[in-house]
Short mmCIF file of C-alpha atoms in Angstrom, two decimals:
data_model
loop_
_atom_site.label_atom_id
_atom_site.label_comp_id
_atom_site.label_asym_id
_atom_site.label_seq_id
_atom_site.Cartn_x
_atom_site.Cartn_y
_atom_site.Cartn_z
CA MET A 1 0.12 -0.03 -0.17
CA ALA A 2 1.48 3.24 -1.04
CA ARG A 3 1.89 5.77 1.76
CA LYS A 4 0.03 9.19 1.62
CA THR A 5 2.35 11.97 1.33
CA PRO A 6 1.63 14.69 3.77
CA GLU A 7 -0.10 17.72 2.41
CA ILE A 8 1.93 20.85 2.50
CA ASN A 9 0.98 23.05 4.77
CA SER A 10 0.30 26.27 2.65
CA SER A 11 -0.85 28.63 5.40
CA SER A 12 2.54 30.90 5.19
CA GLN A 13 1.85 31.24 1.39
CA ALA A 14 0.25 34.42 2.07
CA ASP A 15 2.77 35.57 4.28
CA ILE A 16 5.69 34.95 1.53
CA ALA A 17 3.64 36.50 -1.04
CA PHE A 18 3.12 39.51 1.06
CA LEU A 19 7.07 39.91 1.49
CA LEU A 20 7.32 39.65 -2.44
CA LEU A 21 4.50 42.55 -2.55
CA CYS A 22 6.43 44.58 -0.32
CA PHE A 23 9.70 44.27 -2.22
CA PHE A 24 8.07 45.22 -5.62
CA LEU A 25 6.00 48.00 -3.93
CA MET A 26 9.22 49.64 -2.38
CA THR A 27 11.35 49.22 -5.66
CA THR A 28 8.81 50.49 -8.19
CA SER A 29 8.94 53.68 -9.56
CA MET A 30 6.05 54.64 -11.55
CA ASP A 31 7.09 58.05 -12.07
CA VAL A 32 6.57 58.89 -16.10
CA ASP A 33 8.91 61.14 -17.74
CA TYR A 34 7.08 64.13 -19.79
CA GLY A 35 8.87 66.60 -21.93
CA ILE A 36 8.77 68.99 -24.89
CA THR A 37 10.01 66.72 -27.91
CA ARG A 38 11.84 68.35 -30.85
CA ARG A 39 13.38 67.35 -33.88
CA LEU A 40 17.18 68.52 -34.51
CA PRO A 41 17.93 69.45 -37.79
CA PRO A 42 20.50 67.73 -39.79
CA PRO A 43 24.18 68.85 -39.64
CA VAL A 44 24.91 72.02 -42.01
CA GLU A 45 26.69 71.21 -44.98
CA GLN A 46 29.63 73.23 -45.89
CA ASN A 47 28.55 73.70 -49.68
CA ASP A 48 24.83 74.44 -48.66
CA GLU A 49 23.71 77.59 -50.23
CA ASP A 50 22.13 79.85 -47.07
CA VAL A 51 18.24 79.87 -47.56
CA LYS A 52 17.25 83.31 -48.26
CA VAL A 53 14.02 84.13 -46.33
CA LYS A 54 12.63 87.33 -46.59
CA GLU A 55 12.93 89.82 -43.95
CA ARG A 56 9.18 90.18 -43.32
CA ASN A 57 8.88 86.38 -42.83
CA VAL A 58 11.02 86.16 -40.01
CA MET A 59 10.47 86.94 -36.39
CA ASN A 60 13.93 87.12 -34.52
CA VAL A 61 13.72 85.94 -30.75
CA MET A 62 17.07 86.43 -29.09
CA VAL A 63 18.07 85.62 -25.63
CA ASN A 64 21.10 87.09 -24.24
CA LYS A 65 23.25 85.70 -21.18
CA SER A 66 21.13 87.53 -18.62
CA ASP A 67 18.15 85.83 -19.72
CA ARG A 68 16.68 89.20 -21.49
CA LEU A 69 14.55 88.77 -24.56
CA LEU A 70 14.66 90.81 -27.69
CA VAL A 71 11.95 90.11 -30.32
CA ASN A 72 12.55 91.39 -33.58
CA GLY A 73 15.13 94.14 -31.84
CA ARG A 74 12.64 94.97 -29.24
CA PRO A 75 13.20 94.10 -25.76
CA SER A 76 10.25 92.04 -24.72
CA ASP A 77 8.91 89.74 -21.64
CA ILE A 78 8.57 86.27 -21.81
CA ALA A 79 4.61 86.77 -20.74
CA GLN A 80 4.30 88.45 -23.90
CA LEU A 81 5.89 85.86 -26.06
CA LYS A 82 3.25 83.82 -26.65
CA ASP A 83 0.79 86.64 -27.80
CA LEU A 84 3.56 87.92 -30.30
CA ALA A 85 4.44 84.59 -31.73
CA LYS A 86 0.66 84.27 -32.28
CA GLU A 87 0.04 87.34 -33.69
CA PHE A 88 3.22 87.04 -36.17
CA MET A 89 1.97 83.52 -37.19
CA THR A 90 -1.85 84.42 -37.89
CA PRO A 91 -2.18 85.41 -41.61
CA ARG A 92 -3.11 88.63 -42.55
CA PRO A 93 -3.30 89.01 -46.21
CA GLY A 94 -2.67 92.54 -47.74
CA ASP A 95 -0.57 93.75 -44.63
CA GLU A 96 2.89 94.27 -46.33
CA THR A 97 4.57 94.22 -42.66
CA ALA A 98 3.28 91.03 -41.83
CA PRO A 99 4.49 87.82 -43.35
CA GLU A 100 3.56 86.44 -46.56
CA VAL A 101 0.50 83.94 -46.89
CA GLU A 102 -0.22 81.26 -49.05
CA THR A 103 -3.30 78.93 -49.99
CA LYS A 104 -2.61 75.01 -49.35
CA THR A 105 -5.12 72.54 -49.56
CA PHE A 106 -5.06 69.47 -47.02
CA ASP A 107 -6.92 66.38 -46.75
CA LEU A 108 -9.81 66.76 -44.26
CA VAL A 109 -9.37 70.24 -43.43
CA GLY A 110 -9.75 71.82 -47.10
CA GLU A 111 -8.33 74.93 -48.17
CA VAL A 112 -6.33 76.63 -45.32
CA LEU A 113 -4.35 80.30 -45.66
CA MET A 114 -0.97 79.79 -44.05
CA SER A 115 1.68 82.22 -42.94
CA LYS A 116 4.93 81.70 -44.46
CA GLY A 117 6.42 83.20 -41.30
CA VAL A 118 9.35 81.43 -39.38
CA ILE A 119 10.23 81.99 -36.06
CA SER A 120 14.00 82.14 -35.50
CA LEU A 121 15.45 81.57 -32.13
CA GLN A 122 18.61 82.40 -30.96
CA ASN A 123 20.16 82.28 -27.64
CA ASP A 124 23.70 82.89 -25.83
CA ARG A 125 25.95 80.32 -24.52
CA GLY A 126 25.31 81.96 -20.98
CA THR A 127 21.69 81.55 -21.22
CA SER A 128 20.12 79.67 -18.48
CA TYR A 129 18.45 76.49 -19.58
CA ALA A 130 15.28 77.29 -17.30
CA MET A 131 14.86 80.57 -19.88
CA TYR A 132 15.56 78.29 -22.94
CA ILE A 133 12.58 75.90 -21.87
CA SER A 134 10.53 79.04 -21.16
CA VAL A 135 11.04 80.13 -24.40
CA GLN A 136 10.46 76.96 -26.24
CA ASN A 137 7.32 76.43 -24.09
CA GLU A 138 5.76 79.84 -24.94
CA LEU A 139 6.61 79.09 -28.95
CA ALA A 140 4.94 75.95 -28.50
CA ARG A 141 1.86 77.32 -26.78
CA ALA A 142 1.42 79.60 -29.46
CA PHE A 143 1.39 76.93 -32.24
CA ASN A 144 -0.70 74.66 -29.86
CA GLU A 145 -3.30 77.42 -29.61
CA MET A 146 -3.64 77.99 -33.15
CA LYS A 147 -4.06 74.33 -33.66
CA GLU A 148 -6.87 74.19 -30.99
CA GLU A 149 -8.49 77.13 -32.91
CA LEU A 150 -8.01 75.39 -36.52
CA ALA A 151 -9.33 72.03 -34.85
CA TRP A 152 -12.59 73.88 -33.52
CA LYS A 153 -13.11 75.54 -36.44
CA LYS A 154 -12.69 72.58 -38.94
CA PHE A 155 -14.02 69.57 -36.68
CA HIS A 156 -15.98 71.27 -33.89
CA LYS A 157 -13.90 69.35 -31.54
CA HIS A 158 -10.85 70.16 -29.13
CA LEU A 159 -7.39 69.02 -30.24
CA ASP A 160 -7.21 66.05 -28.11
CA GLN A 161 -10.52 64.66 -29.28
CA LEU A 162 -9.24 64.22 -32.73
CA ASN A 163 -8.66 61.23 -34.24
CA GLU A 164 -5.34 60.29 -35.85
CA ASP A 165 -6.24 61.24 -39.25
CA GLN A 166 -7.64 64.65 -38.05
CA THR A 167 -4.59 65.23 -35.71
CA LYS A 168 -2.20 64.67 -38.43
CA ALA A 169 -4.24 67.13 -41.04
CA ILE A 170 -4.13 69.81 -37.99
CA ASN A 171 -0.34 69.20 -37.56
CA ASP A 172 0.02 69.53 -41.38
CA ALA A 173 -2.11 72.79 -41.75
CA VAL A 174 -0.26 74.36 -38.55
CA PRO A 175 3.55 73.44 -38.83
CA VAL A 176 5.67 74.29 -35.93
CA ARG A 177 7.94 76.68 -37.79
CA VAL A 178 10.53 77.54 -35.32
CA SER A 179 13.98 77.57 -36.48
CA GLU A 180 17.17 77.33 -34.13
CA ALA A 181 20.13 79.42 -35.53
CA GLU A 182 23.49 77.84 -35.58
CA PRO A 183 25.14 78.84 -32.45
CA VAL A 184 27.50 81.74 -32.17
CA GLU A 185 29.04 83.39 -29.55
CA TYR A 186 28.54 87.01 -28.84
CA LYS A 187 31.60 88.82 -27.64
CA THR A 188 30.78 91.20 -24.81
CA ASN A 189 33.04 94.39 -25.16
CA MET B 1 -43.53 42.65 12.18
CA GLY B 2 -42.89 39.04 13.27
CA LYS B 3 -41.00 38.40 10.10
CA PHE B 4 -37.94 40.30 10.96
CA ARG B 5 -37.32 39.27 14.17
CA LYS B 6 -34.30 37.61 14.88
CA GLU B 7 -34.59 33.85 15.00
CA GLY B 8 -32.15 32.61 17.59
CA LYS B 9 -28.47 33.28 17.42
CA LYS B 10 -26.86 32.84 14.20
CA GLU B 11 -23.16 32.66 13.76
CA VAL B 12 -21.47 34.98 11.27
CA PRO B 13 -19.20 32.46 9.07
CA GLN B 14 -15.70 33.08 9.26
CA VAL B 15 -14.55 35.10 5.98
CA SER B 16 -12.61 32.67 3.84
CA THR B 17 -8.94 33.66 3.65
CA SER B 18 -7.92 31.11 1.28
CA SER B 19 -8.24 33.21 -1.88
CA LEU B 20 -5.69 35.76 -0.05
CA PRO B 21 -2.59 34.58 -1.51
CA ASP B 22 -4.09 34.62 -5.12
CA ILE B 23 -5.18 38.40 -4.74
CA VAL B 24 -1.89 39.31 -3.28
CA TYR B 25 -0.33 37.31 -6.26
CA MET B 26 -2.05 39.37 -8.63
CA LEU B 27 -0.90 42.59 -7.11
CA ILE B 28 2.70 41.23 -7.09
CA PHE B 29 2.45 40.56 -10.86
CA PHE B 30 1.07 43.67 -11.46
CA PHE B 31 3.94 45.41 -9.80
CA MET B 32 6.53 43.37 -11.29
CA ILE B 33 5.44 44.34 -14.94
CA THR B 34 5.28 47.87 -14.29
CA THR B 35 8.67 48.29 -12.10
CA SER B 36 11.57 49.74 -13.41
CA MET B 37 14.30 49.78 -11.48
CA ARG B 38 16.58 52.84 -11.29
CA ASP B 39 19.01 52.17 -13.79
CA VAL B 40 21.58 54.92 -13.11
CA GLU B 41 23.09 56.28 -9.99
CA LEU B 42 22.98 60.15 -10.39
CA LYS B 43 26.02 61.98 -10.04
CA VAL B 44 24.70 65.73 -11.22
CA LYS B 45 21.81 67.38 -9.74
CA THR B 46 18.96 67.48 -12.13
CA ALA B 47 16.34 69.97 -10.90
CA MET B 48 14.32 70.05 -14.25
CA PRO B 49 12.52 73.55 -15.33
CA LYS B 50 8.87 73.63 -15.49
CA ALA B 51 6.70 73.55 -18.94
CA THR B 52 3.19 72.97 -19.96
CA GLU B 53 3.52 72.22 -23.50
CA ILE B 54 4.92 68.92 -22.60
CA GLN B 55 4.04 65.17 -24.22
CA LYS B 56 4.53 61.75 -22.14
CA LEU B 57 7.75 59.97 -23.32
CA GLU B 58 6.53 56.78 -24.29
CA HIS B 59 8.31 53.28 -24.57
CA LYS B 60 10.94 54.11 -21.83
CA ALA B 61 13.00 51.21 -23.60
CA LEU B 62 13.75 53.37 -26.41
CA VAL B 63 14.88 56.45 -24.42
CA SER B 64 18.40 57.00 -23.56
CA SER B 65 19.00 59.86 -21.36
CA ILE B 66 21.73 62.39 -20.82
CA TYR B 67 21.93 64.10 -17.47
CA ILE B 68 23.52 67.49 -17.39
CA GLY B 69 23.81 69.68 -14.01
CA PRO B 70 26.14 70.53 -11.31
CA PRO B 71 27.56 67.68 -9.62
CA ARG B 72 26.19 66.58 -6.38
CA ASP B 73 29.69 66.28 -4.86
CA THR B 74 30.19 69.97 -4.06
CA LYS B 75 33.98 69.02 -3.96
CA LEU B 76 33.72 69.00 -7.95
CA GLY B 77 32.61 72.54 -8.27
CA THR B 78 29.34 74.15 -9.43
CA GLU B 79 30.05 74.01 -13.15
CA SER B 80 27.36 71.79 -15.14
CA ARG B 81 28.85 68.43 -16.12
CA ILE B 82 27.67 65.93 -18.49
CA GLN B 83 26.54 62.50 -17.10
CA LEU B 84 26.36 59.45 -19.35
CA ASP B 85 25.06 55.93 -17.76
CA ASP B 86 26.87 56.01 -14.47
CA ALA B 87 30.04 58.32 -14.89
CA PHE B 88 30.63 61.76 -15.75
CA ALA B 89 31.65 62.24 -19.61
CA ARG B 90 33.03 64.95 -21.96
CA THR B 91 31.08 66.20 -24.90
CA ASN B 92 33.29 64.17 -27.42
CA ASP B 93 32.22 61.02 -25.55
CA ILE B 94 28.68 61.39 -26.65
CA ALA B 95 29.08 59.77 -30.30
CA ASP B 96 30.35 56.84 -28.93
CA TRP B 97 27.78 56.48 -26.07
CA ILE B 98 24.83 56.95 -29.02
CA GLN B 99 26.57 54.40 -30.98
CA LYS B 100 26.52 51.87 -28.04
CA GLU B 101 23.25 52.84 -27.11
CA ARG B 102 22.00 52.16 -30.86
CA ASP B 103 24.21 48.60 -30.57
CA SER B 104 22.00 47.64 -27.70
CA ARG B 105 18.66 47.85 -29.44
CA SER B 106 17.20 45.99 -32.19
CA GLU B 107 17.55 46.96 -35.69
CA ALA B 108 13.83 48.23 -36.02
CA ASP B 109 14.24 50.01 -32.91
CA ARG B 110 17.11 52.01 -33.78
CA PRO B 111 15.57 55.02 -35.91
CA LEU B 112 12.92 55.33 -33.02
CA LEU B 113 15.48 55.84 -30.35
CA THR B 114 14.94 59.26 -28.31
CA THR B 115 17.64 61.03 -26.42
CA ALA B 116 16.11 62.65 -23.52
CA LEU B 117 18.21 65.38 -22.20
CA LYS B 118 17.52 65.78 -18.15
CA VAL B 119 19.22 69.30 -17.80
CA HIS B 120 19.30 71.22 -14.45
CA LYS B 121 17.27 74.52 -14.58
CA ASP B 122 20.71 76.53 -14.03
CA THR B 123 22.84 75.34 -16.33
CA ARG B 124 24.28 77.46 -19.13
CA MET B 125 23.10 76.68 -22.56
CA GLY B 126 26.57 76.55 -23.77
CA VAL B 127 26.77 72.89 -22.35
CA VAL B 128 23.48 71.90 -23.85
CA THR B 129 24.18 73.34 -27.23
CA ASP B 130 27.70 71.47 -27.53
CA VAL B 131 25.62 68.24 -26.82
CA LYS B 132 22.96 69.03 -29.23
CA GLN B 133 25.45 69.81 -31.96
CA GLU B 134 27.38 66.52 -31.09
CA LEU B 135 23.78 64.39 -31.35
CA ARG B 136 23.14 66.15 -34.57
CA LYS B 137 26.50 65.09 -35.75
CA VAL B 138 25.79 61.52 -35.24
CA GLY B 139 22.02 61.74 -36.28
CA ALA B 140 20.50 61.31 -33.22
CA PHE B 141 17.56 64.03 -34.20
CA ARG B 142 14.93 62.83 -31.98
CA ILE B 143 15.40 64.72 -28.52
CA ASN B 144 13.12 65.34 -25.67
CA TYR B 145 13.99 68.03 -22.83
CA THR B 146 12.24 66.40 -19.81
CA THR B 147 10.84 69.04 -17.62
CA LEU B 148 8.24 69.11 -14.93
CA LYS B 149 4.44 70.16 -15.16
CA GLY B 150 3.91 73.51 -14.51
CA SER B 151 3.69 77.30 -15.74
CA ALA B 152 7.06 77.84 -17.62
CA LEU B 153 6.55 81.42 -16.42
CA GLU B 154 7.73 80.44 -13.20
CA ASN B 155 11.08 79.39 -14.04
#
């Protein structure tokens, strides 16, 4: 007659499981990283010809080493930068001082009047990173507000409620035209 | 009203605890899957600036981080330094490091590799610009300035 194997007492299983649970609870870090995603331009080739952009199509944003802003040669404040950028990028046909406009057709959104403006961002080597992020953020905010407005006009929906195709159409119709100047070092006399 | 009268003493049955291990195991598996152990020991301070127009950094496996900030060890001064993996590095180490990061990913993932810049807010842009120029040279164009959530005007 085969002997019966005694049953293994499983009352401590819960305790073991709790120990493991505590371990994973302690070591887990569920911090999700957030940030501003950007795409760097490819390196400039030596023989590349400078792309000529008309002066009226460029908004110059400069930040010096003491974190002061200069927008188109005028001292400015970070709190106004978003509105300035938005005003600049909003197409105004017939206005000689504003950037040129063009009409383009996109899927889903149809004909859109687009500004040919470019925002050129230049910072000094001494600019603080916090200021740089603030400027990037304010410029991104200007474009995001314009996207939001277009999304509402075309689809009667908020930007985050659009489906993939609609989001792509809006992103095509409102391109983020921020160009970072090649770094140069300004000598202070 | 007799219907609701207590009929004698009924004992409350013991709550069965036999399913407790199962519940705990379920929690364990959840934490095991979501856990990501800190992979680097930070040698630099990275108090990041705040921003509002931010996106979630998806696919952590496709993100490699460059830390830039003043060293934690105050003996090393306050000038911002670059940290790659577990050690301080110089700007010209970045090309090799990117290559190493690319090699450790599968062929299909390589173009999707994002470089997260975790930079202390007091860092001067000179260092960051050098790093960016280096990344451009090696073709690591996808970057992310990792920030905290909050109004950028308070930076």
